[in-house]
């Protein structure tokens, strides 16, 4: 994780001290202006994927990449990164994630299991340890599993629950209570 | 150098420094012990020891993530994810999973049905089969092995929405049936559990509509004798390993927050060893339902400290760390919960090699096997209860069994004729396994090759007439578009029974709406209102909402059909309101009026005449009726005991058409039957609870005589719901215009009594006997009776034994009778069997509310033996005398923590409970302590433990009392010491065992390099080098697992310089200099004291003279003051100073007042004191005060000597410069120490200030500032 920080700082150091460097570039008319690379940048997280989601709560700012990396920072300087599928290889099935949401005291990531395409949701309080959240719901006295594909997730802070937007016009509500998930259909028909 | 390149180098240097710091903060997550097998995987240790070891290895975030029912995977320790929550009430709650080769699990009869079998051994076999299927499913990695079943709640009130999940209304029956279930599920391996049962809902959670907010209020008799009895029996006799706390409160304390109920009663009285789970969201209810506390952190603390180990929800998993940070809980609270949870997981064999665990070889084909299906069918045939069997009118033939030789046409009618109703908490068995009565009867007749026509028709619905709707709001819409919303829960009046709640949802709603219920709203503006919108949720079928003005029968202005049948959306019991709008009939209303919303059930469908014609044409009509999920469920109690829908009308219509009508009921419990049970044209009535996947086959077998029904009712069937007290009344005894509850206290006529059930044969009882007629509570007796099958077919009889104590004073309000024994026996036709029923007399107790223990009525005990609670065939009597001989039952020992650090000592806490559920004082007993691994943890005779070395140990307390012995034990993990293995300065060792501060004298300049290693390889060491000499290197030993740290300082210093104060030496630095207040003259440094001090928060003393002294030294000074130091706290002397919050000072000071300090005698000359004060991090670490009241101090002159050795400071004083007396010692870790002199006015210590200084008890006059002359300062 620190390599990119070093690389970034090193690059900053070297870019500011490169041969013949005057810190100023000249355009074709000879007018100087500061180089973009001299603008002080805070180091970012070392991730290989493309960022597909960002969310914030009282604890940290969280992000998600399309490579299944979750990253977060509490001070914009130090970044933590967890490559979910790598960290949990052999313990959770690989997941293709689509969204992240930070709520009260926890952050959620949703997606689908790569092998089966079934919906998946995981939660964490601080980013380092991830717990699977079951996506069952009651209908009458029977329990069912969510089958629709998650598209995104958001945190409803007022109701203290996560809301997963799924295919087929389905909204899936995930409150703190483990067996109180609700599935609602909000299609146009 | 190019400035830019220089900047680049600086940036690089900063980056390197950042690397150092960042490396120090990152846990070394991959560090592994070098031992071959970690303790938690080592099967030679006990499960609890292994669990303690495992828990000690978790980081704080890992621990938090493991406190919920969804337990996280922890790959670095090889811990798989685990879901604690699974259900198996009458089959594993699951469906088919073809991807792993699992078919739909078998669905056995529900508890209300099996309870009517009165056959615990049958239930044990069923539970064993359920556990086999559970193991097969577990092997696929899709489910856990901890099941939140059975429900052991006795049915106090049949309206309870979850009556179908309970074994019956009597605690003894419930306990015995649950015992079979618990033993079957756990298996009989001495080490491992096949699956883990959890009895619920602990306790007295017997009304759904208010379960999140209500309180079950009762006295200790009802509590102990009725509600807690099943738990006591299961824990004490069957080692029940788990209970679930209910949502509700008992006597206004949420059970999930009650240390008394969870720790004192369940663990320390009954002896439960295992884990406690909260019901889902029960921890959340502590602060959002009961408002018992205000925040999630407080609720977390309440739950954990009370003893709820896991939260079905996410309160613990989100707020445990912040609760810890707020000081509401300790790490020990978290550790204890996790040790309990992991001990149970280990007892399933999850962490052991598969060959060691006998239950790991269940193949997927175990699920829905032929054996399992056959057992489901067998159980289903043993639950039906024959309620009526008269002659078919006009014949001499009994209605049942149906003689198929005389039948050409059978009409099967009713909503359950061709339906399989599995009841609550049902898995999804294979479709092919679900057999409806119609299917079974058709197949039966076909298999027999009989030429009989079977017709089937529903003919009725089960639409509930209660719990019609939940109403959140209503809105009026005027012609001009103005909308006004009204909160429906803020009604000004209502019909009886209306409640308000949100259940598991978020919206407060009007609930408990029955057919005919209403709510009224005064002063509703109905002027020009054109539309009315009602926000309604339909939990099941829905109802009609009529808006009337001025009264429930007043003018009707609007009707809204809020039913599923009309296309409205059903929200379920957790749903929020959906707006439903209709036009309003204005009726010329032009002012504010009271609006009444009147709720009505939809009109019943008319019974189809064709169905009645079909019934009339049949030789026998069997009407299948009952209840289903729409009748009552979680969150929704029944408001009526009638059969739902128009089933009663159907029964009456069919009975009117066919004189040979059989009524076959399958319900969650008692229903009102007075309207039809005595009809002559209904000669046969059968009842079952929800009878599982094979209910149809069982029905066929019973109807046609393959099976002779032998079930007995497990509850009282009341004539009318009006016989019941309010559902929120949890007291059992009647009085004051209120009926008592259950067979114990209800003394009015009933439809069918508890234990009632007929047979196709008849049984005669004779030869009643009892093994002893004079009994004591210590005895075990046998009650015997001969039972003769005097009929023509084999059959089962359930012999029941009830107990009364007629000599008990009336004021004690003893129960009418209590069930205390039963046995189901099969007796072939014409034969006689002797039935022996063993009764342990210690079980015949009542609760003494004053003495808070069990008690036994003296005098006659009458044992009624019969076929039901009213059909008593004979009695035997014994006379009870004496008390229960006291014997130890439960000993619980603990030290309050599961994880210790080497060197720590703690006391063992022991409680000892007797067999009468009272506690003894240990002073009256002999207690012996042992440790199974003294090299790790030693324990003394007084129970004090000492953590000696890393490892695990179990400490046992053996208590001997009154000739009986019982033990309790606890496991402890000792973490490695945070000590150093090596400490070198420039490669040379300076390590001294026990030292945490080192001093090295060097010349000023570059600092030497310090290196260090920790004594235990699992620990990390971070060294922050000194910047220069003088300076301090800090070595930090870190245990990233526990978060503990220990610091070691190596101070580099130059030699400090003495001063004779001929002039002020250059070595001095003056903190907060006030030039006007000091001078050097006449060979002395003179300081006039100014306001301020450095103690506690008062960091404002001026003119503190300090010089670098970052080594070991001895400092001395001679000082004289212009007067005896006076109040508030004038003081002057030596100081070892790091900063205002980290110092040690030895001073000649004003007298210190407070506890233990002598007051000056009136008129006596004032005397000062010598004080040694140490602060570390702003907190007082030591205060020593020596009064000089009896020591003459000449000319207010004293000599002070302060010796520094490492982190230790020793203080001396002298009044003559020759003889020094030790004043005291302090140990403080100071960095970059300076030595010097201080003189200040001091401040009076504030109340509650940190550090706890002595408090002056008087308010003396403000003295003049002191003039302090330091003659010299010597340091070496």
mmCIF file of C-alpha atoms in Angstrom, chain B residues 247-491:
data_model
loop_
_atom_site.group_PDB
_atom_site.id
_atom_site.type_symbol
_atom_site.label_atom_id
_atom_site.label_comp_id
_atom_site.label_asym_id
_atom_site.label_seq_id
_atom_site.Cartn_x
_atom_site.Cartn_y
_atom_site.Cartn_z
ATOM 1 C CA UNK B 247 -38.521 -8.714 22.838
ATOM 2 C CA UNK B 248 -40.701 -7.907 25.768
ATOM 3 C CA UNK B 249 -40.014 -6.747 29.275
ATOM 4 C CA UNK B 250 -40.798 -8.532 32.499
ATOM 5 C CA UNK B 251 -41.824 -6.239 35.312
ATOM 6 C CA UNK B 252 -40.701 -3.319 33.170
ATOM 7 C CA UNK B 253 -37.166 -4.463 32.585
ATOM 8 C CA UNK B 254 -36.479 -5.682 29.046
ATOM 9 C CA UNK B 255 -35.448 -9.289 29.390
ATOM 10 C CA UNK B 256 -32.499 -8.621 27.099
ATOM 11 C CA UNK B 257 -31.269 -6.091 29.632
ATOM 12 C CA UNK B 258 -31.940 -8.109 32.768
ATOM 13 C CA UNK B 259 -28.826 -9.394 34.441
ATOM 14 C CA UNK B 260 -31.085 -10.895 37.084
ATOM 15 C CA UNK B 261 -33.037 -13.050 34.657
ATOM 16 C CA UNK B 262 -30.131 -13.996 32.426
ATOM 17 C CA UNK B 263 -27.237 -14.345 34.803
ATOM 18 C CA UNK B 264 -28.738 -14.826 38.248
ATOM 19 C CA UNK B 265 -31.569 -17.099 37.206
ATOM 20 C CA UNK B 266 -30.631 -18.837 33.955
ATOM 21 C CA UNK B 267 -26.911 -19.301 34.599
ATOM 22 C CA UNK B 268 -26.363 -19.167 38.308
ATOM 23 C CA UNK B 269 -29.610 -20.737 39.504
ATOM 24 C CA UNK B 270 -30.439 -23.199 36.759
ATOM 25 C CA UNK B 271 -26.850 -23.680 35.574
ATOM 26 C CA UNK B 272 -27.073 -22.901 31.888
ATOM 27 C CA UNK B 273 -23.770 -23.323 30.085
ATOM 28 C CA UNK B 274 -23.947 -22.027 26.586
ATOM 29 C CA UNK B 275 -24.965 -18.909 24.757
ATOM 30 C CA UNK B 276 -27.813 -16.430 24.912
ATOM 31 C CA UNK B 277 -29.141 -14.828 21.784
ATOM 32 C CA UNK B 278 -31.512 -11.934 21.583
ATOM 33 C CA UNK B 279 -34.580 -12.284 19.419
ATOM 34 C CA UNK B 280 -34.074 -10.455 16.147
ATOM 35 C CA UNK B 281 -33.939 -6.748 17.008
ATOM 36 C CA UNK B 282 -34.422 -7.398 20.732
ATOM 37 C CA UNK B 283 -31.273 -5.435 21.502
ATOM 38 C CA UNK B 284 -32.559 -2.614 19.318
ATOM 39 C CA UNK B 285 -35.872 -2.736 21.184
ATOM 40 C CA UNK B 286 -34.059 -1.920 24.415
ATOM 41 C CA UNK B 287 -33.748 1.650 23.209
ATOM 42 C CA UNK B 288 -36.265 1.987 20.388
ATOM 43 C CA UNK B 289 -39.136 -0.071 21.785
ATOM 44 C CA UNK B 290 -38.871 0.106 25.550
ATOM 45 C CA UNK B 291 -36.849 3.337 25.709
ATOM 46 C CA UNK B 292 -35.026 1.711 28.566
ATOM 47 C CA UNK B 293 -31.887 3.580 27.548
ATOM 48 C CA UNK B 294 -31.304 6.318 25.043
ATOM 49 C CA UNK B 295 -28.584 5.279 22.657
ATOM 50 C CA UNK B 296 -27.482 2.273 20.678
ATOM 51 C CA UNK B 297 -24.245 2.173 22.662
ATOM 52 C CA UNK B 298 -26.169 2.047 25.911
ATOM 53 C CA UNK B 299 -28.366 -0.716 24.558
ATOM 54 C CA UNK B 300 -25.267 -2.629 23.539
ATOM 55 C CA UNK B 301 -23.929 -2.237 27.041
ATOM 56 C CA UNK B 302 -27.192 -3.317 28.629
ATOM 57 C CA UNK B 303 -27.352 -6.435 26.489
ATOM 58 C CA UNK B 304 -23.749 -7.501 26.844
ATOM 59 C CA UNK B 305 -23.499 -6.881 30.561
ATOM 60 C CA UNK B 306 -26.809 -8.611 31.175
ATOM 61 C CA UNK B 307 -25.544 -11.653 29.327
ATOM 62 C CA UNK B 308 -26.919 -11.571 25.781
ATOM 63 C CA UNK B 309 -24.007 -12.954 23.818
ATOM 64 C CA UNK B 310 -25.146 -12.419 20.264
ATOM 65 C CA UNK B 311 -27.417 -9.885 18.625
ATOM 66 C CA UNK B 312 -29.756 -10.985 15.872
ATOM 67 C CA UNK B 313 -29.439 -7.614 14.263
ATOM 68 C CA UNK B 314 -26.599 -5.190 13.930
ATOM 69 C CA UNK B 315 -26.567 -3.081 17.057
ATOM 70 C CA UNK B 316 -23.656 -4.953 18.612
ATOM 71 C CA UNK B 317 -21.858 -5.117 15.285
ATOM 72 C CA UNK B 318 -22.083 -1.388 14.789
ATOM 73 C CA UNK B 319 -21.802 -0.002 18.267
ATOM 74 C CA UNK B 320 -19.752 -2.334 20.465
ATOM 75 C CA UNK B 321 -16.510 -0.480 19.781
ATOM 76 C CA UNK B 322 -18.019 2.906 20.485
ATOM 77 C CA UNK B 323 -19.638 1.508 23.636
ATOM 78 C CA UNK B 324 -16.180 0.356 24.667
ATOM 79 C CA UNK B 325 -14.702 3.739 23.855
ATOM 80 C CA UNK B 326 -17.381 5.398 25.939
ATOM 81 C CA UNK B 327 -16.525 3.194 28.871
ATOM 82 C CA UNK B 328 -19.943 1.564 28.917
ATOM 83 C CA UNK B 329 -18.490 -1.906 28.517
ATOM 84 C CA UNK B 330 -15.101 -3.483 28.950
ATOM 85 C CA UNK B 331 -13.195 -5.784 26.679
ATOM 86 C CA UNK B 332 -14.040 -8.530 29.163
ATOM 87 C CA UNK B 333 -17.740 -8.133 28.342
ATOM 88 C CA UNK B 334 -17.046 -8.626 24.656
ATOM 89 C CA UNK B 335 -14.681 -11.515 25.298
ATOM 90 C CA UNK B 336 -17.166 -13.313 27.512
ATOM 91 C CA UNK B 337 -19.873 -13.161 24.863
ATOM 92 C CA UNK B 338 -17.536 -14.472 22.187
ATOM 93 C CA UNK B 339 -16.164 -17.237 24.386
ATOM 94 C CA UNK B 340 -19.725 -18.417 25.014
ATOM 95 C CA UNK B 341 -20.504 -18.327 21.310
ATOM 96 C CA UNK B 342 -17.354 -20.047 20.147
ATOM 97 C CA UNK B 343 -17.566 -22.691 22.849
ATOM 98 C CA UNK B 344 -20.900 -23.712 21.378
ATOM 99 C CA UNK B 345 -19.546 -23.668 17.831
ATOM 100 C CA UNK B 346 -16.705 -25.855 18.985
ATOM 101 C CA UNK B 347 -19.102 -28.255 20.651
ATOM 102 C CA UNK B 348 -20.558 -28.956 17.230
ATOM 103 C CA UNK B 349 -17.133 -30.130 16.095
ATOM 104 C CA UNK B 350 -16.698 -27.279 13.652
ATOM 105 C CA UNK B 351 -13.044 -26.834 14.614
ATOM 106 C CA UNK B 352 -12.144 -30.496 14.930
ATOM 107 C CA UNK B 353 -10.997 -33.048 12.359
ATOM 108 C CA UNK B 354 -13.995 -34.616 10.702
ATOM 109 C CA UNK B 355 -13.124 -38.195 11.696
ATOM 110 C CA UNK B 356 -13.469 -37.179 15.338
ATOM 111 C CA UNK B 357 -16.999 -35.870 14.956
ATOM 112 C CA UNK B 358 -19.615 -38.621 14.587
ATOM 113 C CA UNK B 359 -22.087 -36.413 12.754
ATOM 114 C CA UNK B 360 -20.074 -35.287 9.788
ATOM 115 C CA UNK B 361 -20.946 -38.067 7.417
ATOM 116 C CA UNK B 362 -24.535 -37.216 6.637
ATOM 117 C CA UNK B 363 -24.862 -37.306 2.854
ATOM 118 C CA UNK B 364 -27.257 -34.981 1.009
ATOM 119 C CA UNK B 365 -29.606 -37.895 0.501
ATOM 120 C CA UNK B 366 -30.367 -37.768 4.216
ATOM 121 C CA UNK B 367 -32.659 -34.860 3.485
ATOM 122 C CA UNK B 368 -36.156 -35.967 2.540
ATOM 123 C CA UNK B 369 -35.100 -39.603 2.756
ATOM 124 C CA UNK B 370 -37.651 -42.342 2.756
ATOM 125 C CA UNK B 371 -36.968 -42.869 6.451
ATOM 126 C CA UNK B 372 -37.577 -39.247 7.163
ATOM 127 C CA UNK B 373 -40.804 -39.135 5.195
ATOM 128 C CA UNK B 374 -41.988 -42.244 6.963
ATOM 129 C CA UNK B 375 -41.290 -40.684 10.338
ATOM 130 C CA UNK B 376 -43.165 -37.534 9.350
ATOM 131 C CA UNK B 377 -46.109 -39.717 8.519
ATOM 132 C CA UNK B 378 -45.821 -41.671 11.739
ATOM 133 C CA UNK B 379 -45.763 -38.509 13.826
ATOM 134 C CA UNK B 380 -48.721 -37.128 11.920
ATOM 135 C CA UNK B 381 -50.777 -40.192 12.810
ATOM 136 C CA UNK B 382 -50.061 -39.827 16.518
ATOM 137 C CA UNK B 383 -51.199 -36.243 16.917
ATOM 138 C CA UNK B 384 -54.923 -36.229 15.938
ATOM 139 C CA UNK B 385 -57.392 -35.836 18.783
ATOM 140 C CA UNK B 386 -60.818 -37.396 18.558
ATOM 141 C CA UNK B 387 -63.185 -34.866 20.044
ATOM 142 C CA UNK B 388 -66.486 -36.500 19.278
ATOM 143 C CA UNK B 389 -67.580 -39.896 18.063
ATOM 144 C CA UNK B 390 -71.298 -40.488 18.355
ATOM 145 C CA UNK B 391 -73.596 -42.732 16.436
ATOM 146 C CA UNK B 392 -74.639 -41.529 13.049
ATOM 147 C CA UNK B 393 -78.236 -40.394 13.631
ATOM 148 C CA UNK B 394 -80.699 -43.136 12.882
ATOM 149 C CA UNK B 395 -78.071 -45.846 13.029
ATOM 150 C CA UNK B 396 -76.147 -47.813 15.570
ATOM 151 C CA UNK B 397 -72.905 -47.118 13.801
ATOM 152 C CA UNK B 398 -70.277 -44.872 15.212
ATOM 153 C CA UNK B 399 -69.416 -42.055 12.886
ATOM 154 C CA UNK B 400 -65.755 -42.920 13.060
ATOM 155 C CA UNK B 401 -63.923 -44.670 11.706
ATOM 156 C CA UNK B 402 -65.816 -44.353 8.442
ATOM 157 C CA UNK B 403 -66.886 -47.789 7.337
ATOM 158 C CA UNK B 404 -66.040 -47.665 3.653
ATOM 159 C CA UNK B 405 -68.043 -50.801 3.029
ATOM 160 C CA UNK B 406 -71.143 -48.725 3.598
ATOM 161 C CA UNK B 407 -70.106 -45.748 1.585
ATOM 162 C CA UNK B 408 -70.496 -45.028 -2.080
ATOM 163 C CA UNK B 409 -69.883 -41.331 -2.079
ATOM 164 C CA UNK B 410 -67.755 -39.131 0.106
ATOM 165 C CA UNK B 411 -67.916 -35.347 -0.088
ATOM 166 C CA UNK B 412 -64.783 -33.564 1.029
ATOM 167 C CA UNK B 413 -65.616 -29.947 1.666
ATOM 168 C CA UNK B 414 -63.794 -27.011 3.101
ATOM 169 C CA UNK B 415 -60.810 -24.753 2.468
ATOM 170 C CA UNK B 416 -58.403 -27.351 3.845
ATOM 171 C CA UNK B 417 -59.817 -30.309 1.946
ATOM 172 C CA UNK B 418 -57.299 -29.991 -0.824
ATOM 173 C CA UNK B 419 -54.620 -27.930 0.807
ATOM 174 C CA UNK B 420 -51.510 -28.616 2.836
ATOM 175 C CA UNK B 421 -51.188 -26.100 5.642
ATOM 176 C CA UNK B 422 -47.791 -26.499 7.244
ATOM 177 C CA UNK B 423 -48.090 -23.680 9.741
ATOM 178 C CA UNK B 424 -45.462 -21.229 10.947
ATOM 179 C CA UNK B 425 -41.736 -21.674 10.577
ATOM 180 C CA UNK B 426 -42.087 -24.277 7.914
ATOM 181 C CA UNK B 427 -39.445 -25.221 5.445
ATOM 182 C CA UNK B 428 -40.385 -26.021 1.880
ATOM 183 C CA UNK B 429 -40.600 -29.784 1.504
ATOM 184 C CA UNK B 430 -40.720 -31.371 -1.892
ATOM 185 C CA UNK B 431 -44.050 -30.884 -3.599
ATOM 186 C CA UNK B 432 -44.380 -34.621 -3.937
ATOM 187 C CA UNK B 433 -44.215 -34.945 -0.146
ATOM 188 C CA UNK B 434 -47.067 -32.541 0.486
ATOM 189 C CA UNK B 435 -50.193 -34.626 0.720
ATOM 190 C CA UNK B 436 -53.562 -32.962 1.057
ATOM 191 C CA UNK B 437 -56.515 -34.811 2.568
ATOM 192 C CA UNK B 438 -58.207 -35.033 -0.814
ATOM 193 C CA UNK B 439 -55.125 -36.486 -2.443
ATOM 194 C CA UNK B 440 -54.563 -38.944 0.357
ATOM 195 C CA UNK B 441 -58.169 -40.075 0.542
ATOM 196 C CA UNK B 442 -58.396 -40.488 -3.203
ATOM 197 C CA UNK B 443 -55.201 -42.524 -3.241
ATOM 198 C CA UNK B 444 -56.345 -44.560 -0.276
ATOM 199 C CA UNK B 445 -59.574 -45.525 -1.963
ATOM 200 C CA UNK B 446 -57.846 -46.243 -5.238
ATOM 201 C CA UNK B 447 -55.226 -48.388 -3.527
ATOM 202 C CA UNK B 448 -57.958 -50.359 -1.839
ATOM 203 C CA UNK B 449 -59.669 -50.867 -5.161
ATOM 204 C CA UNK B 450 -62.892 -49.460 -3.801
ATOM 205 C CA UNK B 451 -65.651 -48.108 -5.945
ATOM 206 C CA UNK B 452 -66.308 -44.932 -4.072
ATOM 207 C CA UNK B 453 -66.778 -41.508 -5.539
ATOM 208 C CA UNK B 454 -64.868 -38.736 -3.873
ATOM 209 C CA UNK B 455 -65.827 -35.144 -4.525
ATOM 210 C CA UNK B 456 -64.003 -32.096 -3.296
ATOM 211 C CA UNK B 457 -64.915 -28.455 -2.996
ATOM 212 C CA UNK B 458 -63.633 -25.606 -0.879
ATOM 213 C CA UNK B 459 -66.915 -23.880 -0.198
ATOM 214 C CA UNK B 460 -65.539 -21.351 2.252
ATOM 215 C CA UNK B 461 -62.669 -19.048 2.934
ATOM 216 C CA UNK B 462 -60.343 -18.515 5.827
ATOM 217 C CA UNK B 463 -60.382 -14.777 5.524
ATOM 218 C CA UNK B 464 -59.704 -13.419 8.923
ATOM 219 C CA UNK B 465 -62.238 -11.119 10.542
ATOM 220 C CA UNK B 466 -59.675 -9.803 12.914
ATOM 221 C CA UNK B 467 -56.463 -7.913 12.383
ATOM 222 C CA UNK B 468 -58.135 -6.578 9.283
ATOM 223 C CA UNK B 469 -55.999 -3.511 8.701
ATOM 224 C CA UNK B 470 -53.260 -1.278 10.032
ATOM 225 C CA UNK B 471 -54.111 2.400 9.619
ATOM 226 C CA UNK B 472 -51.399 5.037 9.599
ATOM 227 C CA UNK B 473 -53.176 8.235 8.574
ATOM 228 C CA UNK B 474 -56.076 9.742 6.693
ATOM 229 C CA UNK B 475 -56.320 12.823 4.531
ATOM 230 C CA UNK B 476 -59.160 15.056 3.510
ATOM 231 C CA UNK B 477 -59.021 16.646 0.074
ATOM 232 C CA UNK B 478 -61.173 19.700 -0.486
ATOM 233 C CA UNK B 479 -62.688 20.915 -3.665
ATOM 234 C CA UNK B 480 -60.019 23.562 -3.956
ATOM 235 C CA UNK B 481 -57.302 20.924 -3.667
ATOM 236 C CA UNK B 482 -56.395 21.614 -0.064
ATOM 237 C CA UNK B 483 -55.118 18.486 1.587
ATOM 238 C CA UNK B 484 -55.020 17.979 5.296
ATOM 239 C CA UNK B 485 -53.441 14.958 6.867
ATOM 240 C CA UNK B 486 -54.456 13.482 10.189
ATOM 241 C CA UNK B 487 -52.430 11.009 12.207
ATOM 242 C CA UNK B 488 -54.742 8.030 12.585
ATOM 243 C CA UNK B 489 -53.079 6.937 15.801
ATOM 244 C CA UNK B 490 -54.169 10.170 17.485
ATOM 245 C CA UNK B 491 -57.800 9.163 17.798
#
